[in-house]
Short mmCIF file of C-alpha atoms in Angstrom, two decimals:
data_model
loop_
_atom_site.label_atom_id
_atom_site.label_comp_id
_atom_site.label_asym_id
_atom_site.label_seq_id
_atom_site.Cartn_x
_atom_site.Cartn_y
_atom_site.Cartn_z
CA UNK A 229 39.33 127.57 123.23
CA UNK A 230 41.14 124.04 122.96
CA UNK A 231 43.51 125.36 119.99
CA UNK A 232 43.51 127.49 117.57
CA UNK A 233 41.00 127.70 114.81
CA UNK A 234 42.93 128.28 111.48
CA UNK A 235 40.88 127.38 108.33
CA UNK A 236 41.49 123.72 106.64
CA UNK A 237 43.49 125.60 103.79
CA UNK A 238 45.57 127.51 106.45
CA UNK A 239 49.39 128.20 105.07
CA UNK A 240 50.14 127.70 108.60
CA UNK A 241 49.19 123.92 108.73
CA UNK A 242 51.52 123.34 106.51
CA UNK A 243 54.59 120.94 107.82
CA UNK A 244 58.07 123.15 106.77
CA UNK A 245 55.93 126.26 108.24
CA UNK A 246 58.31 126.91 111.28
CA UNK A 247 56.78 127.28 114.46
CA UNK A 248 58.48 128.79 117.69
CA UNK A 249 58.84 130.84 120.99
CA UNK A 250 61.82 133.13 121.49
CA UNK A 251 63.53 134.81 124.36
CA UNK A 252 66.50 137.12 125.05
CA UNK A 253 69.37 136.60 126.90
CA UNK A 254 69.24 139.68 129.43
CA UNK A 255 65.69 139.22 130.12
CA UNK A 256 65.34 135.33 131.12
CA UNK A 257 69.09 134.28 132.18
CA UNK A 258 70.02 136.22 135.50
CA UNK A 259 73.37 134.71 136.58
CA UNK A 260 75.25 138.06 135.59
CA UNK A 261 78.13 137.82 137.65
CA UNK A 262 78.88 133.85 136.87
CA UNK A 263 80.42 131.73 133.92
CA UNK A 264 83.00 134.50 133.54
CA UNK A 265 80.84 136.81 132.49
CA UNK A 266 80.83 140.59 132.85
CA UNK A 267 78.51 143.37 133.05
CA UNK A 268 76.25 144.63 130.51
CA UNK A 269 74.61 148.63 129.78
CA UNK A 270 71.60 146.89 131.64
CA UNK A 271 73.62 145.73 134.16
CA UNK A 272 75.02 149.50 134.57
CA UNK A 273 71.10 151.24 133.92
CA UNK A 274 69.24 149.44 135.93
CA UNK A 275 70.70 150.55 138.90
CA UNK A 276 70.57 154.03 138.06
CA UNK A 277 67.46 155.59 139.95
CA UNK A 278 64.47 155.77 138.49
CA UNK A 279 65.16 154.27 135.05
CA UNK A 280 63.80 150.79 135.88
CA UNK A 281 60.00 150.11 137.16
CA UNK A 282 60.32 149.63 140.85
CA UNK A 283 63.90 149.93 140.46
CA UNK A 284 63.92 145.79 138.91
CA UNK A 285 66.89 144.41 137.22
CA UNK A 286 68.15 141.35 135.39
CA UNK A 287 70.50 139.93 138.28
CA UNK A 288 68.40 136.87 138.85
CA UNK A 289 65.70 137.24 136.12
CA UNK A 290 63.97 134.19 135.60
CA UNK A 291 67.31 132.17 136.53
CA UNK A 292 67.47 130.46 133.24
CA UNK A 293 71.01 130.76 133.60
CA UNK A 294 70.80 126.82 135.97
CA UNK A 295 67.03 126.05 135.33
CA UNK A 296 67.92 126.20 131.47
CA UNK A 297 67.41 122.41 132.00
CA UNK A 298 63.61 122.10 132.80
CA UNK A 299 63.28 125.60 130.25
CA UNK A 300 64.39 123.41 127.56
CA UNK A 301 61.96 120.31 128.39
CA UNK A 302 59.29 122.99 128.72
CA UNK A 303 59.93 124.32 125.05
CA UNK A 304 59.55 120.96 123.59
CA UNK A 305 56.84 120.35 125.37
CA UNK A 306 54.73 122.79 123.73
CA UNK A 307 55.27 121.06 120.24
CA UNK A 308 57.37 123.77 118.47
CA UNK A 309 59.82 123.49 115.98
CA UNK A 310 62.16 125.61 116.65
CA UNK A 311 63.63 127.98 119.75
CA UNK A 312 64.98 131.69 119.40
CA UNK A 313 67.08 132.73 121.87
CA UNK A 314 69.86 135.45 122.04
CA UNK A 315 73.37 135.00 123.40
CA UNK A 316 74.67 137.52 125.66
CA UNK A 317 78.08 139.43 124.10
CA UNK A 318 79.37 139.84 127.87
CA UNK A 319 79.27 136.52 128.41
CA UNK A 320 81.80 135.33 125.77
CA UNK A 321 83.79 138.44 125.30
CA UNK A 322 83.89 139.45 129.43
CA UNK A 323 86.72 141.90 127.99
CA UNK A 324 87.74 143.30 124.91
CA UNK A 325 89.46 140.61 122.68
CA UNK A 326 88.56 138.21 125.01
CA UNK A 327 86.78 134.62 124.39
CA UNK A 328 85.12 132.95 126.97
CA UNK A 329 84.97 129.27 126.74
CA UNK A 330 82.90 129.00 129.85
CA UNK A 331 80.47 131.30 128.00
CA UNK A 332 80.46 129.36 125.25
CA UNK A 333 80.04 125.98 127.15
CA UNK A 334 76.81 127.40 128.03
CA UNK A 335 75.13 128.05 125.05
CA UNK A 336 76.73 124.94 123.19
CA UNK A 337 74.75 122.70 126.09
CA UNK A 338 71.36 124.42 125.20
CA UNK A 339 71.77 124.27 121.68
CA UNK A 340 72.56 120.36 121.94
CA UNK A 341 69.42 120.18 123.86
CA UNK A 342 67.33 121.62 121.62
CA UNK A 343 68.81 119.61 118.46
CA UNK A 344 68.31 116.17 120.92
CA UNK A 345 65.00 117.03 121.46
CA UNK A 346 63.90 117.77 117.66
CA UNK A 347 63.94 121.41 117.23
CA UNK A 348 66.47 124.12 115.57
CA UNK A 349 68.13 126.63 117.16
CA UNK A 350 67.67 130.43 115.76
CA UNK A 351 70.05 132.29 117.49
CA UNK A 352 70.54 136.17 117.87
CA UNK A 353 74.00 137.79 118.52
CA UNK A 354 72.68 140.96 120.07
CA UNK A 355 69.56 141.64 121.50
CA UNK A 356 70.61 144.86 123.14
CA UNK A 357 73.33 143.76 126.08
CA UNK A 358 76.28 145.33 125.01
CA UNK A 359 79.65 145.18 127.20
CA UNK A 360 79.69 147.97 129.35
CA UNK A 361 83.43 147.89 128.56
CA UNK A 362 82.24 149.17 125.36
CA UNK A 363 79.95 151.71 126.59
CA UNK A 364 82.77 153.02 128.40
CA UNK A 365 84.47 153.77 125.04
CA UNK A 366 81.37 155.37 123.62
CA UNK A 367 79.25 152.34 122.65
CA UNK A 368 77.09 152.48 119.55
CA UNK A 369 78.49 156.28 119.00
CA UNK A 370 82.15 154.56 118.31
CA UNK A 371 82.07 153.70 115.11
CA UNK A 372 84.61 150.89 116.35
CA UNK A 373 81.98 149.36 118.10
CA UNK A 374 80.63 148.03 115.55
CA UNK A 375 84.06 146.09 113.81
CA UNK A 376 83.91 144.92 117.42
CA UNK A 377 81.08 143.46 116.49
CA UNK A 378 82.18 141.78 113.51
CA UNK A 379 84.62 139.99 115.84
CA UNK A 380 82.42 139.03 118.54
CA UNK A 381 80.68 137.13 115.52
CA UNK A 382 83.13 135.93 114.30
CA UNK A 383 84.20 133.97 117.68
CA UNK A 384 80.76 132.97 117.84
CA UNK A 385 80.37 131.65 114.21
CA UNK A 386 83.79 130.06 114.29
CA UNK A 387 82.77 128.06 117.38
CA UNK A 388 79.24 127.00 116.43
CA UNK A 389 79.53 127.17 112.74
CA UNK A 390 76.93 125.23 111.03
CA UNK A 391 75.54 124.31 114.52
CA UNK A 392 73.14 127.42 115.00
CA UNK A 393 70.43 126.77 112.31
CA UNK A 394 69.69 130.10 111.58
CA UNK A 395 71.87 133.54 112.69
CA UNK A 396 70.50 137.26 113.72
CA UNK A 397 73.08 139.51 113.70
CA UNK A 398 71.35 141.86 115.13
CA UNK A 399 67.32 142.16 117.07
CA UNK A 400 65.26 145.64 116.50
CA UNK A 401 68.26 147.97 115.94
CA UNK A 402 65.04 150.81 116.36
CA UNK A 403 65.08 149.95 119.91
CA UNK A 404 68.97 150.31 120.42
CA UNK A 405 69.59 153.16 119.01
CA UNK A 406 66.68 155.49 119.19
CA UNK A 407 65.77 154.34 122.90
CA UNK A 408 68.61 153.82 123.65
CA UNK A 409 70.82 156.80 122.30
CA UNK A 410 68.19 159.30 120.94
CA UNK A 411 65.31 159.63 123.45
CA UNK A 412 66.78 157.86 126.78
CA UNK A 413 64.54 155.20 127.59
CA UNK A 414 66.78 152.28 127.40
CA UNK A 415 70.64 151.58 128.70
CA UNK A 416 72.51 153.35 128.22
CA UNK A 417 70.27 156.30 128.69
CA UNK A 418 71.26 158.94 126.33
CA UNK A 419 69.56 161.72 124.64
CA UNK A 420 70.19 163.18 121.36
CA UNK A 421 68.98 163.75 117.63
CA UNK A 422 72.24 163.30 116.75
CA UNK A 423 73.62 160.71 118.78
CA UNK A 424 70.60 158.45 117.72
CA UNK A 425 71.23 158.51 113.67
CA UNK A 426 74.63 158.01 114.40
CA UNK A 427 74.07 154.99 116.76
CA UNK A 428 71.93 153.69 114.37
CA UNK A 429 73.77 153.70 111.38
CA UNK A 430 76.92 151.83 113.51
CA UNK A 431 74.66 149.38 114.26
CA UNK A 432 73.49 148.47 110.39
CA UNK A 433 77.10 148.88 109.89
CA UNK A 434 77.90 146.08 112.35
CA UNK A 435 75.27 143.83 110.62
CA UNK A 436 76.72 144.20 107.27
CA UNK A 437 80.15 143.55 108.41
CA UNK A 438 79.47 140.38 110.52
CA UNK A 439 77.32 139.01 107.54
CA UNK A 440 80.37 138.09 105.20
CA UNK A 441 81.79 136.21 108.76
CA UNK A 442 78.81 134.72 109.18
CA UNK A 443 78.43 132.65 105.61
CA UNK A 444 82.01 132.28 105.61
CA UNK A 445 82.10 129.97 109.53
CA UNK A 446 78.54 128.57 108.86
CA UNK A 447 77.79 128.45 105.27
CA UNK A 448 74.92 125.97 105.65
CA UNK A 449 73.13 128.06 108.08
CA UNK A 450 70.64 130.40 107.45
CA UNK A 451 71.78 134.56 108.36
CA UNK A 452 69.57 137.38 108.55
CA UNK A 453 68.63 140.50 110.82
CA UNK A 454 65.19 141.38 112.93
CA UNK A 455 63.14 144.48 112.56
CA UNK A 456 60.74 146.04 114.70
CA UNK A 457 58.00 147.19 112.49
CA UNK A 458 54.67 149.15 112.89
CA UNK A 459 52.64 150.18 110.28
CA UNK A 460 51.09 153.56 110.49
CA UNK A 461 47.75 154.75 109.22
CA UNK A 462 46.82 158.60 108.87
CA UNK A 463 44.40 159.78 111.27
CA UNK A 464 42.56 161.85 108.99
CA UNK A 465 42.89 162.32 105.50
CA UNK A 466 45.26 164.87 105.79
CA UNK A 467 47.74 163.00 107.95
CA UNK A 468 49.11 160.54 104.91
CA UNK A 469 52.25 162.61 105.14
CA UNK A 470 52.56 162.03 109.06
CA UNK A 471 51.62 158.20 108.58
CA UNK A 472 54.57 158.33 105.66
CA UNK A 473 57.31 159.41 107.63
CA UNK A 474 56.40 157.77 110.93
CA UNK A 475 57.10 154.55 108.77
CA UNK A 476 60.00 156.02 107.15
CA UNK A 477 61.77 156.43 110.38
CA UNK A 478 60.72 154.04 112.25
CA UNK A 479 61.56 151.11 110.03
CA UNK A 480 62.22 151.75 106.30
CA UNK A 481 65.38 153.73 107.69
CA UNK A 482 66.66 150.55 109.41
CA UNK A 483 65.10 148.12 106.27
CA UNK A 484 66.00 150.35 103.36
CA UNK A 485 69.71 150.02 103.77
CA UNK A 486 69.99 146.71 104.16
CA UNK A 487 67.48 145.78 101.37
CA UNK A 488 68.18 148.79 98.76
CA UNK A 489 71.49 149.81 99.69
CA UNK A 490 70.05 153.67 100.90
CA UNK A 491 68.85 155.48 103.89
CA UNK A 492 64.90 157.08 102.87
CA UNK A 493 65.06 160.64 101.45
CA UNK A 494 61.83 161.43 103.74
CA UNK A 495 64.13 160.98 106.63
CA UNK A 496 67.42 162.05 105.14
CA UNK A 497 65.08 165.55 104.23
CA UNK A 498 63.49 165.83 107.72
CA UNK A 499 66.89 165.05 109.63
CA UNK A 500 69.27 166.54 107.43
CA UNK A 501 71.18 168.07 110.40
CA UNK A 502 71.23 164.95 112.66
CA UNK A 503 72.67 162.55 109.37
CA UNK A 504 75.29 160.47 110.79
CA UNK A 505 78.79 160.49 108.92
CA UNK A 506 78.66 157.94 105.84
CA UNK A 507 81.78 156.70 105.12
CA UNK A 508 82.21 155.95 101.40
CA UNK A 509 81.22 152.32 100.92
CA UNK A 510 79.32 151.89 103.96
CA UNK A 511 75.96 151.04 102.28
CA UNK A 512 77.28 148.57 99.86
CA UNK A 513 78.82 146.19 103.21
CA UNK A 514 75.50 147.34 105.02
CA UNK A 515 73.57 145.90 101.83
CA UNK A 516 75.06 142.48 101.63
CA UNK A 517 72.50 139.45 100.68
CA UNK A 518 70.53 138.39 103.66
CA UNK A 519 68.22 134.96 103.46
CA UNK A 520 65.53 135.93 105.63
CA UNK A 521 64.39 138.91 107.10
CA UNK A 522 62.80 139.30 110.93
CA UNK A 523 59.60 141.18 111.18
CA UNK A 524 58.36 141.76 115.08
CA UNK A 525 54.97 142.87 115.47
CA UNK A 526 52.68 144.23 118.27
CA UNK A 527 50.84 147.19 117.09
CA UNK A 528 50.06 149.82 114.99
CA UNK A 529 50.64 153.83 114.69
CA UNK A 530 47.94 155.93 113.77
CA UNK A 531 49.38 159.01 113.02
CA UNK A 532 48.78 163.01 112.57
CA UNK A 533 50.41 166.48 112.08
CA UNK A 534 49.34 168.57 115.88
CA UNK A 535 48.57 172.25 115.14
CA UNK A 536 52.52 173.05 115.39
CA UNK A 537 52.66 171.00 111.94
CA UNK A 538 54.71 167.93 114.39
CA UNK A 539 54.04 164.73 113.75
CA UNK A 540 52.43 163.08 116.64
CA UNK A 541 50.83 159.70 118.09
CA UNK A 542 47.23 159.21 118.06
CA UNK A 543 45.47 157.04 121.27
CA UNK A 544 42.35 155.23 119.78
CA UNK A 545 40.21 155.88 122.34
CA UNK A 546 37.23 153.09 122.51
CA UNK A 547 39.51 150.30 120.53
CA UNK A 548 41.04 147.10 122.79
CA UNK A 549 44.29 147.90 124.72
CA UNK A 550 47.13 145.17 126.13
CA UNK A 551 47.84 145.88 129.63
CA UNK A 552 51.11 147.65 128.81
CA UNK A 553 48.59 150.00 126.11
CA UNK A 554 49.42 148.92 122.62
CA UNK A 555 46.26 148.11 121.01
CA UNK A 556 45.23 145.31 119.15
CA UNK A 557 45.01 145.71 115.96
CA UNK A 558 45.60 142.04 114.10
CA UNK A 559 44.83 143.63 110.25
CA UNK A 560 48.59 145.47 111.09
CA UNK A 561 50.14 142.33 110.64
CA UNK A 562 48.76 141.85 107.31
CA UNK A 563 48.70 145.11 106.27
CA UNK A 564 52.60 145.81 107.25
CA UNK A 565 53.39 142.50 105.62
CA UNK A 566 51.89 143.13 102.28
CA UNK A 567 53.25 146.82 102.39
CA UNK A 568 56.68 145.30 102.45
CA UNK A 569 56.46 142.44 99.87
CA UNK A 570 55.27 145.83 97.54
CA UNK A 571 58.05 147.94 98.52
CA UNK A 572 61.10 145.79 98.49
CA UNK A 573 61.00 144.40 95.07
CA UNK A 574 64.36 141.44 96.82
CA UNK A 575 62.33 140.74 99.65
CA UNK A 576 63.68 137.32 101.50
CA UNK A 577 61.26 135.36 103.26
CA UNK A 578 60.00 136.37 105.58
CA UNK A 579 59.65 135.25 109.49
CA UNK A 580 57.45 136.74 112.02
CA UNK A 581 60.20 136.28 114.85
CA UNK A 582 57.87 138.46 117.77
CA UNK A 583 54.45 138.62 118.41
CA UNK A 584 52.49 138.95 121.71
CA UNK A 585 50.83 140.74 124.39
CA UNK A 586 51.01 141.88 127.74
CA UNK A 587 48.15 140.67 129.83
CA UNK A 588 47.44 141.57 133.51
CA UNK A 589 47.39 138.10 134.18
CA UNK A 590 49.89 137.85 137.35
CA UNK A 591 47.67 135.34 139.44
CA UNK A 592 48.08 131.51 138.98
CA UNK A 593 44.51 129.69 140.62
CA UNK A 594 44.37 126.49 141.27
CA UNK A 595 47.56 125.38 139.07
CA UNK A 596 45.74 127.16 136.15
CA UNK A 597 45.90 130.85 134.58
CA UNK A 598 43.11 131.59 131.74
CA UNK A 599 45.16 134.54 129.76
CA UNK A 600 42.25 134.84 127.81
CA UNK A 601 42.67 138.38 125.83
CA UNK A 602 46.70 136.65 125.27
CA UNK A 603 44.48 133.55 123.47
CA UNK A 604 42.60 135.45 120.96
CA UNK A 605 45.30 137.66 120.77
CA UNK A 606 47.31 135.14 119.31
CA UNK A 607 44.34 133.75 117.39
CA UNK A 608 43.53 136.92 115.37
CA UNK A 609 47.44 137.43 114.82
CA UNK A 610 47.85 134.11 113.33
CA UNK A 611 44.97 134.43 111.04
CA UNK A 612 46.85 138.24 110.00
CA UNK A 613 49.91 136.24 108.99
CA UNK A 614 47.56 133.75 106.53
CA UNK A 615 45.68 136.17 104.89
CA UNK A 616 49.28 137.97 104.15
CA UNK A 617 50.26 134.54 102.61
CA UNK A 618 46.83 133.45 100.99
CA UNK A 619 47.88 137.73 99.37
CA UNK A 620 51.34 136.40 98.22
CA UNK A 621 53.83 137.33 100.82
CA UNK A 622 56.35 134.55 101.79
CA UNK A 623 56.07 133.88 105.45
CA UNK A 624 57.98 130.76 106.89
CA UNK A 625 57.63 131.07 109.95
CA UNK A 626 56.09 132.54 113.38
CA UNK A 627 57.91 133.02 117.17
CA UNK A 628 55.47 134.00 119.40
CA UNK A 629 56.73 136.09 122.39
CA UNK A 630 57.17 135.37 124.89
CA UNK A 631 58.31 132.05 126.17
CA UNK A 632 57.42 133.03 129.63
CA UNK A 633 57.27 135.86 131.91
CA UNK A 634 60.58 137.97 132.31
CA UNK A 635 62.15 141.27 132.58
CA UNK A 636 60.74 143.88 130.26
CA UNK A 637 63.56 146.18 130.09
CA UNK A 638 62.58 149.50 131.31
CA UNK A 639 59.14 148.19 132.92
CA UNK A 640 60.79 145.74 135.25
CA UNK A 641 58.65 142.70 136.15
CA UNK A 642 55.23 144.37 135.98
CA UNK A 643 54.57 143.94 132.17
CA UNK A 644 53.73 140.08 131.62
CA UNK A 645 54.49 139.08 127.99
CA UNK A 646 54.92 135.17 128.42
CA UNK A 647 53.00 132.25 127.79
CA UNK A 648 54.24 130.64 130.91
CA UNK A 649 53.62 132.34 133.84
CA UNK A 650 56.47 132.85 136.05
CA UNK A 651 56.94 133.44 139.82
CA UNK A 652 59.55 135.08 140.60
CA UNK A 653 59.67 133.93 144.26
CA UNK A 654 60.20 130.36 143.46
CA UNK A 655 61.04 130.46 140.03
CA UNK A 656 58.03 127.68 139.59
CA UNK A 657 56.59 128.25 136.00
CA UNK A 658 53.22 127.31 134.84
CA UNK A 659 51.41 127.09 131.24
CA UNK A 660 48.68 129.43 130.40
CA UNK A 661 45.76 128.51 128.79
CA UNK A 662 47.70 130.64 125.32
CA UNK A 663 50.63 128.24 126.06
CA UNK A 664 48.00 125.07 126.13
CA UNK A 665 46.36 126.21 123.25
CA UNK A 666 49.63 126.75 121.14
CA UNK A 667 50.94 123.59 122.35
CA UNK A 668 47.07 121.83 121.20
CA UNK A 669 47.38 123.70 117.80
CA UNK A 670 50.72 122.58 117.24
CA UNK A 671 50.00 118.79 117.60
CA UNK A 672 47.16 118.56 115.95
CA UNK A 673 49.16 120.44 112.76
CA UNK A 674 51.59 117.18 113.33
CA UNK A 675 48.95 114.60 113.63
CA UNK A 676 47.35 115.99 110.57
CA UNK A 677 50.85 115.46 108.85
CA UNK A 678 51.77 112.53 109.56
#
């Protein structure tokens, strides 16, 4: 497959359609003990035993942190519009109250790159790589933490202003609180019911108070937050109740508060003994306007009640798998999109700001790498996202993840999300055949609108 097929009426052809690649700070930049800056929870979990595949960390990464250079070339290269990267808290507040203009130096060269070279710069303020200092002082279960937060954003917003295109306050808060703090899988490595909620509902509070910030340094840019979302289906008729509140707590309680200004009764109901402390008012800053809203997407749930009446996970055994074991299952896309244009009656557009697959493609031959489940992957996903158009959802954009190969949190270096393959030896990077084909898609869309 040259490029992708998308039909002559495709949404996606259209010119102000944004199309990018993103990355995260933690997982691409290595270079954690330069530029001033200091360490991270990753930094701290991945060198406690056996909480890291293979016992990998971010130290050195995929050394972004002095190739950024040729990373930047390579982006443009591939024809997008735009870039999504994170920043990395640490770096420009290495302690508390603390700006780092080193730090800053560092992103403000990247971002200048990417506006001399034609595309805008989407940038997220945390994608997970909080100061350990923090940690230290209870992290997301210190309700300070997240008025810390307001002021980290507020040193970045006062320096960049206007300069960062479009702001994320904050990527998948799912991930950071209930792997984090509720089941253990991710730094900081805590487990609790409790501590989970209550991590979670710091973290929506540290969106909503960095959003006022946010318009107020850069009131021409464009501010928002990014949601991990997967839509669950019952696995029998029976299970609509188990597909309900897997949706309910995965996502509508993260979504919910920011777009209707309340956390779900489903999960309020089920959890009533693990509810976080709600501090009068803390809904209405949580709820402030937001002009776009993030969706990431890899999979679906499907969903049923086991014979204890728990609501539990269902394999589908016989259906296509990515080598890490999500399956593919492009109709989610459209199917969670449309669900959410019906649900949120002040739905902003929407972007699509993840969406990928990890391949067991770890072998470059011959200068070449044919990721070819990653290519129809993509293809079937990008079809999804125009049929949830062509059905009257506003989409404006789609980041496909990742930019290349890097460190996938908890499963080290052996899960390969990128389009660009990645040695880690001798940091040489080469296109797949998805990265070729994206690239081939995306100038033919520009020839075609010229």
């Amino acid at each position: 497959m040259n490029k992708y097929q998308l039909p002559s009426d495709s949404k996606l052809l259209q010119s102000d359609f944004v199309f990018g690649v993103a990355t995260s700070s933690y997982q691409i930049e290595g270079g954690v003990a330069e530029g001033g800056r200091t360490p991270s929870i990753w930094d701290t979990f991945c060198k406690t035993p056996n909480k890291v595949d293979n016992g990998d960390n971010g130290d050195v990464a995929c050394d972004h942190y002095h190739l950024w250079q040729q990373d930047i070339e390579m982006i443009q290269g591939l024809g997008v519009d735009a870039y999504r990267l994170s920043i990395a808290w640490p770096r420009i507040m290495p302690q508390d109250g603390v700006v780092n203009p080193e730090g800053l130096a560092f992103y403000e060269e990247i971002i200048d790159e990417c506006h001399a070279r034609g595309m805008k710069v989407y940038v997220t303020l945390y994608h997970w790589d909080l100061p350990q200092y923090l940690e230290d002082k209870g992290g997301w279960l210190n309700r300070e933490t997240s008025y810390k937060f307001a002021e980290y954003a507020r040193a970045v917003s006062a320096h960049f202003g206007n300069k960062i295109d479009v702001y994320t306050t904050l990527n998948e808060p799912f991930v950071s609180a209930f792997l984090g703090y509720r089941w253990g899988n991710h730094a900081p490595g805590i487990k609790g019911e409790r501590e989970g909620f209550l991590a979670s509902h710091h973290l929506m509070l540290a969106h909503g108070l960095a959003m006022p910030i946010l318009r107020s340094n850069a009131p021409h840019s464009k501010h928002g937050v990014v949601f991990n979302a997967s839509p669950a289906y019952p696995a029998t008729s029976k299970d609509q109740g188990a597909a309900d509140y897997s949706e309910a707590e995965n996502y509508h309680w993260f979504m919910d508060p920011v777009l209707k200004g309340e956390y779900p009764q489903l999960v309020v109901e089920r959890q009533l003994v693990n509810m976080p402390m709600i501090l009068e008012g803390d809904l209405d800053i949580i709820s402030a306007p937001v002009d776009y809203v993030g969706i990431n997407y890899y999979s679906r749930d499907v969903m049923r009640y086991n014979e204890n009446g728990d609501i539990e996970k269902v394999i589908q055994e016989g259906a296509e798998h990515t080598f890490i074991g999500w399956e593919v299952y492009p109709q989610g896309l459209t199917d969670l999109l449309v669900r959410l244009n019906e649900r949120y009656d002040n739905i902003p557009p929407i972007y699509i700001t993840e969406n990928g697959a990890a391949c067991d493609d770890h072998s470059v031959v011959n200068g070449q790498l044919n990721d070819e489940q990653r290519v129809r992957y993509f293809q079937s996903h990008l079809n999804a996202v125009d049929q949830a158009i062509k059905a009257g959802v506003r989409v404006d954009g789609y980041f496909a993840w990742s930019l290349m190969d890097n460190f996938e949190w908890a499963f080290g270096y052996c899960q390969r999300f990128g389009m660009v393959h990645v040695d880690y030896q001798t940091q040489q990077r080469t296109l797949k055949q998805s990265a070729i084909t994206y690239r081939n898609t995306l100038l033919a869309r520009a020839e075609e609108n010229k």
